[in-house]
Coordinates of C-alpha atoms in Angstrom, one line a residue:
M1 CA 0.0 0.0 0.0
F2 CA 1.1 3.6 -0.5
S3 CA 1.3 6.5 1.9
Q4 CA -0.7 9.7 1.3
K5 CA 2.6 11.6 0.9
W6 CA 3.6 9.2 -1.9
L7 CA 0.1 9.7 -3.5
F8 CA 0.5 13.5 -3.3
L9 CA 3.9 13.3 -5.0
L10 CA 2.6 11.0 -7.7
S11 CA -0.5 13.1 -8.3
N12 CA 1.6 16.2 -8.9
H13 CA 3.7 14.2 -11.3
I14 CA 0.6 13.0 -13.1
K15 CA -0.8 16.5 -13.3
N16 CA 2.5 17.8 -14.7
T17 CA 2.8 14.9 -17.2
I18 CA -0.7 14.5 -18.5
N19 CA -3.3 17.1 -19.5
M20 CA -6.4 16.2 -17.5
N21 CA -9.8 17.7 -17.5
N22 CA -11.7 15.2 -15.3
M23 CA -11.2 13.4 -12.0
I24 CA -9.2 10.2 -12.4
Q25 CA -10.0 7.1 -10.4
L26 CA -6.8 5.1 -9.9
K27 CA -7.7 1.5 -9.8
S28 CA -4.1 0.3 -10.1
I29 CA -3.1 2.1 -6.9
H30 CA -4.6 2.3 -3.5
I31 CA -4.1 3.7 0.0
P32 CA -5.0 1.8 3.2
L33 CA -8.0 2.3 5.4
T34 CA -6.3 2.7 8.8
Y35 CA -7.4 2.6 12.4
Q36 CA -6.5 6.3 12.8
K37 CA -8.4 7.3 9.7
L38 CA -11.6 5.3 10.5
Y39 CA -11.9 6.0 14.2
N40 CA -10.2 9.4 14.4
K41 CA -8.0 8.2 17.3
K42 CA -4.6 6.7 17.9
N43 CA -4.1 3.1 16.9
P44 CA -3.4 0.5 19.6
N45 CA 0.1 -0.8 19.9
L46 CA 1.3 -4.3 19.0
D47 CA 1.1 -5.6 22.6
K48 CA -2.5 -4.5 22.9
L49 CA -3.4 -6.4 19.7
K50 CA -1.7 -9.5 21.0
S51 CA -3.5 -9.2 24.3
S52 CA -6.9 -9.0 22.5
L53 CA -6.1 -12.0 20.3
A54 CA -4.7 -14.1 23.2
K55 CA -8.2 -15.0 24.5
F56 CA -9.4 -16.6 21.3
D57 CA -8.9 -20.0 19.9
K58 CA -5.7 -20.0 17.8
Q59 CA -7.0 -22.6 15.4
I60 CA -10.0 -20.3 14.6
L61 CA -7.8 -17.3 14.2
L62 CA -5.4 -19.1 11.8
K63 CA -8.3 -20.3 9.7
C64 CA -9.8 -16.8 9.6
A65 CA -6.4 -15.2 8.6
L66 CA -5.8 -17.8 5.9
T67 CA -9.3 -17.3 4.5
L68 CA -8.7 -13.6 4.3
L69 CA -5.3 -14.1 2.8
H70 CA -6.5 -16.4 0.0
N71 CA -9.4 -14.0 -0.8
A72 CA -7.4 -10.7 -0.5
D73 CA -7.7 -9.9 -4.2
S74 CA -11.4 -10.7 -4.6
W75 CA -12.5 -9.1 -1.3
S76 CA -10.2 -6.0 -1.6
N77 CA -13.2 -3.7 -2.4
I78 CA -14.7 -2.4 0.9
N79 CA -18.2 -3.6 -0.1
D80 CA -17.1 -7.1 -1.0
F81 CA -15.0 -7.3 2.2
I82 CA -17.9 -6.3 4.5
T83 CA -20.4 -8.6 2.6
H84 CA -18.2 -11.7 3.1
F85 CA -16.6 -10.9 6.5
F86 CA -19.2 -9.5 8.9
S87 CA -22.1 -11.6 10.2
T88 CA -25.6 -10.3 10.8
E89 CA -24.6 -9.6 14.5
N90 CA -22.3 -6.9 13.3
E91 CA -24.6 -5.5 10.6
A92 CA -25.0 -2.1 12.4
F93 CA -21.2 -1.8 12.8
A94 CA -20.7 -2.6 9.2
Y95 CA -23.0 0.2 8.1
R96 CA -21.1 2.7 10.3
V97 CA -17.9 1.5 8.6
L98 CA -19.3 2.1 5.2
Y99 CA -20.6 5.5 6.2
R100 CA -17.2 6.6 7.5
H101 CA -15.6 5.1 4.4
D102 CA -17.7 7.4 2.2
E103 CA -16.7 10.4 4.4
I104 CA -13.1 9.5 3.9
I105 CA -13.5 9.3 0.2
S106 CA -15.1 12.8 0.2
E107 CA -12.2 14.1 2.2
L108 CA -9.7 12.6 -0.2
Y109 CA -11.7 14.1 -3.1
A110 CA -11.5 17.6 -1.6
N111 CA -7.7 17.3 -1.4
S112 CA -7.1 15.0 -4.3
N113 CA -5.6 17.3 -6.9
E114 CA -8.0 15.5 -9.2
V115 CA -6.3 12.1 -8.7
M116 CA -8.3 9.6 -6.7
P117 CA -7.0 6.2 -5.4
E118 CA -9.0 3.3 -4.2
V119 CA -9.2 2.9 -0.4
K120 CA -8.8 -0.7 0.8
V121 CA -8.9 -2.7 4.0
L122 CA -7.5 -6.0 2.7
T123 CA -4.3 -6.8 0.9
K124 CA -2.1 -9.9 0.9
H125 CA 0.5 -7.9 2.9
S126 CA -1.9 -7.0 5.7
C127 CA -3.2 -10.6 5.9
L128 CA 0.4 -12.0 6.1
E129 CA 1.1 -9.5 8.9
L130 CA -2.0 -10.6 10.6
L131 CA -0.8 -14.2 10.4
R132 CA 2.6 -13.1 11.6
I133 CA 1.0 -11.6 14.7
I134 CA -1.2 -14.6 15.4
F135 CA 1.8 -16.9 15.4
S136 CA 3.6 -14.5 17.9
V137 CA 0.9 -14.5 20.6
N138 CA 1.1 -16.4 23.9
Y139 CA -2.5 -17.7 24.2
T140 CA -4.3 -17.7 27.6
G141 CA -6.2 -21.0 26.9
E142 CA -9.7 -19.4 27.3
N143 CA -10.4 -20.3 23.6
I144 CA -13.2 -17.8 23.2
S145 CA -15.1 -18.7 20.0
D146 CA -17.6 -15.8 19.9
N147 CA -17.8 -15.1 16.1
A148 CA -19.0 -11.5 16.3
S149 CA -16.3 -10.5 18.8
L150 CA -13.6 -12.2 16.7
Q151 CA -14.7 -10.3 13.6
L152 CA -14.4 -6.9 15.4
I153 CA -10.9 -7.8 16.8
I154 CA -9.6 -9.1 13.4
F155 CA -11.0 -6.0 11.7
D156 CA -9.2 -3.6 14.1
C157 CA -6.0 -5.7 13.7
L158 CA -6.2 -5.2 9.9
L159 CA -6.7 -1.4 10.3
T160 CA -3.8 -1.2 12.7
I161 CA -1.6 -3.3 10.5
N162 CA -2.4 -0.9 7.6
D163 CA -1.0 1.9 9.8
M164 CA 2.1 -0.1 10.6
T165 CA 2.9 -1.1 7.0
T166 CA 2.5 2.2 5.2
P167 CA 5.4 4.3 6.5
T168 CA 6.2 7.5 4.7
P169 CA 9.6 7.3 2.9
D170 CA 12.0 9.8 4.4
C171 CA 13.6 11.0 1.1
P172 CA 15.5 14.3 1.3
E173 CA 13.6 17.3 0.0
D174 CA 16.5 18.7 -1.9
I175 CA 17.1 15.9 -4.4
D176 CA 15.9 16.0 -8.0
E177 CA 12.1 15.4 -8.2
K178 CA 12.3 12.5 -10.6
L179 CA 15.0 10.8 -8.5
K180 CA 12.9 11.3 -5.4
L181 CA 9.9 9.7 -7.1
A182 CA 12.1 6.8 -8.1
Y183 CA 13.2 6.3 -4.5
V184 CA 9.7 6.7 -3.1
A185 CA 8.3 4.1 -5.5
L186 CA 11.1 1.7 -4.6
L187 CA 10.7 2.2 -0.9
N188 CA 6.9 1.8 -1.0
I189 CA 6.7 -1.4 -2.9
S190 CA 9.7 -3.4 -1.8
S191 CA 8.1 -4.9 1.2
Y192 CA 5.4 -6.7 -0.7
N193 CA 6.1 -6.7 -4.4
D194 CA 7.6 -10.2 -4.5
F195 CA 4.4 -11.8 -3.4
T196 CA 1.7 -9.5 -4.8
N197 CA 2.8 -8.2 -8.2
I198 CA 4.0 -11.5 -9.6
D199 CA 2.6 -14.1 -12.0
T200 CA 2.4 -17.3 -10.0
T201 CA 2.7 -19.7 -12.9
T202 CA 5.7 -17.9 -14.3
N203 CA 7.4 -17.9 -10.9
F204 CA 6.7 -21.7 -10.6
I205 CA 8.4 -22.4 -14.0
L206 CA 11.4 -20.3 -13.1
Q207 CA 11.8 -22.0 -9.7
C208 CA 11.6 -25.4 -11.3
H209 CA 14.2 -24.5 -14.0
K210 CA 16.7 -23.0 -11.6
S211 CA 16.2 -25.8 -9.1
R212 CA 17.1 -28.4 -11.7
L213 CA 20.2 -26.5 -12.7
L214 CA 21.2 -26.1 -9.0
F215 CA 20.8 -29.8 -8.3
N216 CA 22.9 -30.7 -11.4
F217 CA 25.6 -28.2 -10.1
L218 CA 25.5 -29.8 -6.6
D219 CA 26.2 -33.2 -8.3
S220 CA 29.3 -31.9 -9.9
Q221 CA 31.6 -31.9 -6.8
D222 CA 31.9 -34.5 -4.0
N223 CA 31.5 -32.1 -1.1
L224 CA 28.5 -30.4 -2.7
K225 CA 27.0 -33.7 -3.5
K226 CA 27.4 -34.7 0.2
M227 CA 25.6 -31.5 1.3
K228 CA 22.8 -32.1 -1.2
D229 CA 22.3 -35.7 0.1
M230 CA 22.2 -34.4 3.7
Y231 CA 19.6 -31.8 2.7
L232 CA 17.4 -34.3 0.8
K233 CA 17.6 -36.8 3.7
E234 CA 16.5 -34.0 6.1
M235 CA 13.6 -33.2 3.7
G236 CA 12.5 -36.9 3.5
C237 CA 13.3 -37.2 -0.2
R238 CA 15.2 -40.0 -1.8
Y239 CA 16.6 -38.0 -4.7
W240 CA 16.4 -34.5 -6.0
E241 CA 13.8 -35.3 -8.7
E242 CA 11.4 -36.3 -5.9
Y243 CA 12.0 -33.0 -4.0
I244 CA 10.9 -31.0 -7.1
F245 CA 8.1 -33.4 -8.0
V246 CA 6.5 -33.3 -4.5
L247 CA 6.6 -29.5 -4.4
S248 CA 5.4 -29.2 -7.9
K249 CA 2.5 -31.5 -7.1
L250 CA 1.5 -29.4 -4.1
F251 CA 1.7 -26.2 -6.2
I252 CA -0.5 -27.6 -8.9
L253 CA -3.1 -28.8 -6.4
N254 CA -3.1 -25.4 -4.8
Y255 CA -3.3 -23.5 -8.2
Q256 CA -6.2 -25.6 -9.5
D257 CA -8.2 -25.4 -6.2
E258 CA -11.0 -22.8 -6.5
S259 CA -12.1 -23.0 -2.9
P260 CA -11.6 -20.0 -0.5
T261 CA -8.6 -21.8 1.0
T262 CA -6.4 -24.7 0.0
R263 CA -6.2 -27.7 2.2
I264 CA -4.2 -30.8 1.4
V265 CA -5.6 -33.9 3.2
L266 CA -3.5 -37.1 3.3
D267 CA -5.3 -40.4 3.1
E268 CA -3.9 -42.8 5.8
N269 CA -4.9 -45.8 3.6
H270 CA -2.8 -44.6 0.7
P271 CA 0.4 -46.6 0.1
S272 CA 2.6 -43.4 0.1
F273 CA 1.0 -41.9 3.2
Q274 CA 3.9 -42.3 5.6
H275 CA 6.4 -41.0 3.0
D276 CA 4.2 -38.1 2.0
K277 CA 3.6 -37.1 5.6
V278 CA 7.3 -37.0 6.4
I279 CA 7.9 -34.6 3.5
L280 CA 4.9 -32.4 4.2
D281 CA 5.8 -32.1 7.8
K282 CA 9.2 -30.6 6.8
F283 CA 7.4 -28.0 4.8
A284 CA 4.8 -27.2 7.4
L285 CA 4.5 -25.1 10.6
M286 CA 2.6 -26.7 13.4
S287 CA -0.4 -24.6 14.5
N288 CA 0.7 -24.6 18.1
E289 CA 4.1 -23.1 17.3
I290 CA 5.0 -19.7 18.7
I291 CA 7.2 -17.5 16.3
P292 CA 8.5 -14.3 17.9
F293 CA 7.3 -11.3 15.9
E294 CA 10.8 -9.9 15.4
E295 CA 12.1 -13.2 14.1
N296 CA 9.6 -13.3 11.3
V297 CA 10.6 -10.2 9.5
D298 CA 9.7 -10.3 5.8
F299 CA 7.8 -13.5 6.7
I300 CA 10.9 -15.6 6.7
S301 CA 9.3 -18.4 8.7
F302 CA 6.4 -18.6 6.2
R303 CA 8.7 -18.6 3.3
N304 CA 10.7 -21.5 4.8
Q305 CA 7.6 -23.4 5.7
P306 CA 4.8 -22.4 3.4
L307 CA 2.2 -24.9 4.9
I308 CA 0.4 -25.0 8.2
R309 CA -0.7 -28.2 9.8
L310 CA -4.0 -27.3 11.5
E311 CA -5.6 -30.7 12.0
K312 CA -4.4 -34.3 11.8
N313 CA -3.0 -35.0 8.3
T314 CA -4.5 -31.7 7.0
Y315 CA -2.2 -28.9 5.7
W316 CA -3.2 -25.4 4.7
V317 CA -1.2 -23.5 2.1
I318 CA 0.0 -20.0 3.3
D319 CA 0.9 -18.5 -0.1
E320 CA 1.4 -20.2 -3.5
N321 CA 4.4 -18.1 -4.4
F322 CA 6.1 -19.0 -1.1
L323 CA 5.4 -22.6 -2.0
A324 CA 6.9 -22.2 -5.4
N325 CA 9.9 -20.4 -4.0
R326 CA 10.7 -23.5 -1.9
L327 CA 11.9 -25.1 -5.1
Y328 CA 14.9 -22.8 -5.5
R329 CA 15.2 -19.8 -3.2
S330 CA 14.8 -21.8 0.0
L331 CA 16.9 -24.6 -1.5
F332 CA 20.0 -22.3 -1.5
F333 CA 19.6 -21.5 2.2
G334 CA 19.0 -25.2 3.0
I335 CA 22.3 -26.1 1.3
K336 CA 24.0 -23.3 3.2
K337 CA 22.7 -24.7 6.4
Q338 CA 24.3 -28.1 5.6
N339 CA 27.6 -26.3 4.8
D340 CA 27.5 -24.7 8.2
S341 CA 27.1 -28.0 10.0
I342 CA 29.2 -30.4 7.8
Q343 CA 32.6 -31.7 8.8
E344 CA 35.4 -29.2 8.4
K345 CA 37.1 -31.1 5.5
Y346 CA 34.0 -30.8 3.4
K347 CA 33.1 -27.2 4.4
I348 CA 33.3 -24.4 1.9
A349 CA 34.7 -21.1 3.2
N350 CA 32.8 -18.0 2.3
F351 CA 29.9 -20.1 1.0
F352 CA 27.9 -17.1 -0.3
Q353 CA 30.8 -15.8 -2.5
F354 CA 31.5 -19.4 -3.7
F355 CA 27.9 -19.9 -4.6
T356 CA 27.4 -16.5 -6.4
T357 CA 30.6 -17.0 -8.5
N358 CA 30.4 -20.7 -9.3
F359 CA 26.7 -21.3 -9.6
S360 CA 24.9 -17.9 -10.0
E361 CA 27.4 -16.5 -12.5
E362 CA 29.4 -19.3 -14.1
T363 CA 26.5 -21.8 -14.3
L364 CA 23.1 -20.0 -14.3
F365 CA 24.1 -16.8 -16.0
Y366 CA 26.5 -18.4 -18.5
D367 CA 23.8 -21.0 -19.4
V368 CA 21.3 -18.2 -20.2
M369 CA 23.9 -16.3 -22.3
K370 CA 24.6 -19.5 -24.4
H371 CA 20.9 -19.7 -25.2
I372 CA 20.6 -16.0 -26.1
I373 CA 23.6 -16.2 -28.4
G374 CA 22.6 -19.6 -29.8
R375 CA 24.2 -20.2 -33.2
K376 CA 24.5 -16.5 -34.1
S377 CA 27.9 -15.4 -35.4
Y378 CA 28.5 -13.0 -32.6
I379 CA 32.0 -12.4 -31.1
H380 CA 31.4 -13.4 -27.5
H381 CA 33.4 -14.2 -24.4
S382 CA 32.4 -15.1 -20.9
G383 CA 34.2 -13.7 -17.9
A384 CA 35.8 -17.0 -17.2
E385 CA 37.2 -17.2 -20.8
M386 CA 38.6 -13.7 -20.4
R387 CA 40.2 -14.5 -17.1
C388 CA 41.9 -17.4 -18.8
M389 CA 43.4 -14.9 -21.2
E390 CA 44.8 -13.2 -18.1
I391 CA 42.7 -10.1 -18.7
S392 CA 41.9 -8.2 -15.5
G393 CA 38.8 -6.1 -14.9
E394 CA 36.9 -8.0 -17.6
P395 CA 33.1 -7.7 -18.0
D396 CA 31.1 -10.7 -16.9
Y397 CA 30.0 -11.3 -20.5
Y398 CA 31.0 -9.6 -23.8
I399 CA 29.1 -9.7 -27.1
R400 CA 29.8 -7.8 -30.3
N401 CA 27.8 -8.0 -33.5
G402 CA 29.4 -5.6 -36.0
N403 CA 29.5 -2.2 -34.3
D404 CA 27.0 -3.2 -31.6
I405 CA 28.7 -4.0 -28.3
F406 CA 26.8 -5.5 -25.4
L407 CA 28.6 -5.3 -22.0
F408 CA 27.1 -7.4 -19.3
E409 CA 27.8 -7.2 -15.6
F410 CA 26.1 -9.9 -13.4
K411 CA 25.6 -9.4 -9.7
D412 CA 23.8 -11.6 -7.2
P413 CA 23.6 -9.7 -3.9
L414 CA 20.5 -10.1 -1.8
F415 CA 18.2 -7.2 -1.1
R416 CA 18.3 -7.1 2.8
K417 CA 15.0 -8.0 4.4
E418 CA 15.4 -5.1 6.8
D419 CA 15.7 -2.7 3.8
K420 CA 12.5 -4.2 2.4
V421 CA 10.4 -3.4 5.4
E422 CA 11.9 -0.3 7.1
C423 CA 11.3 2.2 4.3
N424 CA 14.6 3.9 5.1
Y425 CA 16.0 6.0 2.3
E426 CA 19.6 6.3 3.6
N427 CA 19.9 2.5 4.2
V428 CA 18.5 1.6 0.8
K429 CA 20.6 4.2 -0.9
S430 CA 23.9 3.0 0.8
S431 CA 23.0 -0.6 0.1
I432 CA 22.5 0.0 -3.6
E433 CA 25.7 1.9 -3.8
E434 CA 27.7 -0.8 -1.9
K435 CA 26.3 -3.7 -3.9
L436 CA 25.9 -2.3 -7.4
V437 CA 27.9 0.9 -7.7
H438 CA 31.2 0.8 -5.8
K439 CA 32.2 -1.4 -2.9
K440 CA 33.9 -0.3 0.3
K441 CA 37.6 0.4 0.3
G442 CA 37.2 1.9 -3.2
K443 CA 36.7 -1.4 -5.1
P444 CA 34.5 -1.0 -8.2
S445 CA 31.2 -2.8 -8.5
A446 CA 28.8 -3.2 -11.4
I447 CA 28.4 0.5 -12.5
E448 CA 32.1 1.4 -12.2
Q449 CA 33.2 -1.9 -13.9
L450 CA 30.9 -1.1 -16.8
C451 CA 32.4 2.4 -17.1
N452 CA 35.9 1.1 -16.8
N453 CA 35.4 -1.2 -19.8
I454 CA 33.6 1.5 -21.8
E455 CA 36.6 3.7 -21.3
L456 CA 38.9 1.0 -22.5
I457 CA 36.8 0.4 -25.6
L458 CA 36.6 4.1 -26.6
N459 CA 40.4 4.5 -26.0
D460 CA 41.2 1.4 -28.2
E461 CA 42.7 -0.4 -25.1
F462 CA 40.2 -3.2 -24.9
Q463 CA 42.4 -6.3 -25.3
I464 CA 39.6 -8.8 -25.6
D465 CA 38.5 -7.7 -29.0
L466 CA 41.0 -6.0 -31.4
G467 CA 38.4 -5.7 -34.2
I468 CA 36.5 -2.8 -32.6
H469 CA 36.1 0.5 -34.5
S470 CA 35.9 2.7 -31.4
K471 CA 34.5 5.7 -33.3
K472 CA 31.6 3.7 -34.8
V473 CA 30.5 1.4 -31.9
K474 CA 27.2 1.6 -30.1
I475 CA 27.6 0.4 -26.5
Y476 CA 24.8 -1.2 -24.6
P477 CA 25.7 -1.4 -20.8
I478 CA 23.6 -4.2 -19.2
L479 CA 23.4 -5.0 -15.5
V480 CA 21.9 -8.4 -14.7
V481 CA 20.8 -9.1 -11.1
G482 CA 19.9 -12.3 -9.4
D483 CA 17.5 -10.8 -6.8
T484 CA 14.4 -9.5 -8.6
T485 CA 13.8 -7.0 -5.8
F486 CA 16.6 -4.9 -7.4
T487 CA 14.4 -4.6 -10.5
N488 CA 11.4 -3.1 -8.7
V489 CA 10.0 0.2 -10.0
G490 CA 12.5 3.0 -9.5
T491 CA 15.8 1.1 -9.2
S492 CA 16.5 1.3 -12.9
F493 CA 16.2 5.0 -12.9
I494 CA 18.4 5.3 -9.7
L495 CA 21.1 3.1 -11.1
N496 CA 21.1 4.9 -14.5
D497 CA 21.5 8.2 -12.6
Y498 CA 24.7 6.7 -11.0
F499 CA 25.8 5.5 -14.4
Q500 CA 25.3 8.8 -16.1
N501 CA 27.1 10.7 -13.3
E502 CA 30.1 8.3 -13.5
I503 CA 30.3 8.7 -17.3
S504 CA 30.1 12.5 -16.9
N505 CA 32.7 12.6 -14.1
R506 CA 35.2 10.7 -16.4
N507 CA 34.6 13.2 -19.2
I508 CA 33.5 10.4 -21.5
E509 CA 31.7 11.9 -24.4
N510 CA 30.0 9.6 -26.9
K511 CA 26.4 9.8 -28.0
N512 CA 26.4 6.1 -28.8
I513 CA 26.7 5.0 -25.2
R514 CA 23.2 3.8 -24.4
P515 CA 21.6 4.3 -21.0
L516 CA 22.1 1.6 -18.4
I517 CA 19.7 -1.3 -18.9
L518 CA 18.7 -3.2 -15.8
V519 CA 17.3 -6.7 -16.0
S520 CA 16.9 -9.8 -13.7
I521 CA 18.4 -13.2 -14.5
D522 CA 14.8 -14.5 -14.2
S523 CA 13.6 -12.4 -17.2
L524 CA 16.5 -13.6 -19.3
I525 CA 15.7 -17.2 -18.4
L526 CA 12.1 -16.8 -19.4
Y527 CA 13.0 -15.3 -22.8
Q528 CA 16.2 -17.3 -23.5
F529 CA 14.5 -19.7 -25.9
E530 CA 12.8 -16.9 -27.8
F531 CA 16.3 -15.5 -28.5
E532 CA 17.8 -18.9 -29.3
N533 CA 14.9 -19.7 -31.7
K534 CA 15.5 -16.3 -33.4
N535 CA 12.0 -15.0 -32.4
L536 CA 13.8 -12.1 -30.7
K537 CA 17.0 -10.2 -31.5
L538 CA 19.0 -8.7 -28.7
R539 CA 19.6 -5.3 -30.2
N540 CA 16.0 -5.0 -31.3
V541 CA 14.6 -5.8 -27.8
L542 CA 17.0 -3.3 -26.1
D543 CA 16.3 -0.5 -28.7
S544 CA 12.6 -1.0 -28.4
Y545 CA 12.8 -0.9 -24.6
L546 CA 14.8 2.4 -24.6
K547 CA 12.3 3.9 -27.1
F548 CA 9.5 2.7 -24.8
Q549 CA 11.0 4.6 -21.9
N550 CA 10.8 7.9 -23.8
M551 CA 7.3 7.4 -25.2
E552 CA 4.4 9.6 -23.9
H553 CA 1.7 6.9 -23.8
P554 CA 3.3 3.4 -24.2
Y555 CA 0.1 2.0 -22.6
G556 CA -3.5 2.8 -23.4
K557 CA -4.4 6.4 -22.6
N558 CA -6.6 5.3 -19.6
D559 CA -3.7 3.4 -18.0
I560 CA -2.6 6.6 -16.1
I561 CA -0.2 5.0 -13.6
R562 CA 1.9 3.0 -16.0
N563 CA 2.0 5.8 -18.6
V564 CA 3.5 8.1 -15.9
M565 CA 5.8 5.5 -14.2
H566 CA 7.1 3.6 -17.3
C567 CA 10.3 5.6 -17.4
Y568 CA 11.1 4.0 -14.0
F569 CA 10.6 0.5 -15.3
S570 CA 13.4 -2.0 -15.7
L571 CA 13.6 -4.3 -18.7
D572 CA 11.8 -6.9 -16.7
Q573 CA 8.5 -4.9 -16.7
Y574 CA 8.8 -4.0 -20.3
L575 CA 9.3 -7.7 -21.3
Q576 CA 6.4 -8.8 -19.1
D577 CA 4.0 -6.1 -20.5
K578 CA 5.1 -5.9 -24.2
I579 CA 6.7 -9.1 -25.4
L580 CA 4.7 -12.3 -25.5
R581 CA 6.5 -15.6 -24.9
K582 CA 5.3 -18.5 -27.2
S583 CA 5.8 -21.5 -24.9
N584 CA 7.0 -22.7 -21.5
T585 CA 7.7 -26.2 -22.9
Y586 CA 11.4 -25.8 -23.3
H587 CA 11.9 -24.9 -19.6
L588 CA 10.0 -27.9 -18.3
E589 CA 10.9 -30.7 -20.8
P590 CA 14.2 -31.7 -19.2
L591 CA 12.5 -31.9 -15.8
I592 CA 9.6 -33.9 -17.0
K593 CA 12.0 -36.3 -18.6
S594 CA 13.9 -36.7 -15.3
F595 CA 10.6 -37.4 -13.5
R596 CA 9.8 -40.2 -16.0
E597 CA 13.2 -41.7 -15.6
K598 CA 12.6 -42.0 -11.9
G599 CA 9.1 -43.3 -12.3
L600 CA 7.5 -40.2 -10.9
T601 CA 4.1 -39.7 -12.4

């Protein structure tokens, strides 16, 4: 959700960008209905919320929160929410809420600058925070089951959560307005974007593909294979294909289920009951667990265990994207955990650096680039190949097609969970600088490394390729990131600002240096076969994206938000919105073949 200060900043930008004669209703953006706004009084603190919930039956609270979570999209409108949530005992209260809601809309209209958002109670974010609070409570054992009272308490919790989760970004007033809007957008959406604005099926395909490549990588070294075997044993799986198969089966069951919540019920008479139960228990939280609130920042516990066992042999899915992410994202942390506990002779020092270099870059990224290049007659070199030539400061991948040069830097840092939720400008800014611009102690990172190689190319000092005509080249600087949070709206603009300043500071003058292009490894994976099959050409895609950023109305004229914000989009968003993929078959075929070979059907 967005703060009112963010909305004010955006509405001014819209007014300055688009000629409007009528009030605009923004259905693609909303602000929260909060406790303070509804009741005109200070919201209760977290301890008071916990105290109110502690008297109720935890099982009932969990089922209520999960039902709300699974219907957050369809019940997001205030009328739909009230219709489905409140019983007849609370009918008078519900009418008062609607009346006050209409008053709030009128107040917003009077101060709207002709830009009106939707006002919502329910989002996935608020429901997950509610679930986080419920798991953190020490219950009294009274187990009150009064439905009308429970509804009022849950409703007040949601309103208070809406206050808690919409902080106002603390951007300095003296920075450039466009840069400020980029930071405000990034700070506002980072806490929830990875589980709300994401296509679940696409995420599932990506996680399956990357998981398969990671398991193959783990099989390539004895010590890694040992860690993999330890992890699979802990998960109750006999081999890695079974790990992916079981999670895939759970995901498909959840995705196809049209009921308000998804429950997986195991049949005790089924031959695989004991085996399936062992696996599901590893992926599930027990309903009686207590998870301290501060230990579940960014819902880390729900991401690690995306099921809840509420009754005997019955498991409820928390979130389908959290479930899909167990395939790859959680797998990495599971292997890291095994590395931490394994015998010293097998242990890998600085595991994260080892993983990002040997798997993320030299396996995952290189595999993608091979598909993108395909059989084209490009001059191309990977970073590993250039290091073998004893060339220092090399790009992570280099491609030249005639006078078109594509310089790739790949980085796989994690966006800190604290930076996602704290909405702190200085922390996020310094984290971006440290991870993607220049490291501490003056070491260059992605932006500076790109600029270093651009200088070498234009000064005819680029040893990797002696066939360059430096006065004729067109250079495309491309930053590929592993964590998609870095491609959220705003980051592309922020990083390009760093890039342009660095180019200017070095007095590099060349109109053929393109703006920085930011893209995630996930987007490249999704489109790699489109490039390989020559449905897409690299230069055409990049040129069309850069043209898109400068268009006035790249979307339909009624799509106000995206028409205003598209200049802050990374290549990810452009590909998702503008370029259709023909098939997912190529990504899943090798995995399906592995399932068949293991008799998994």
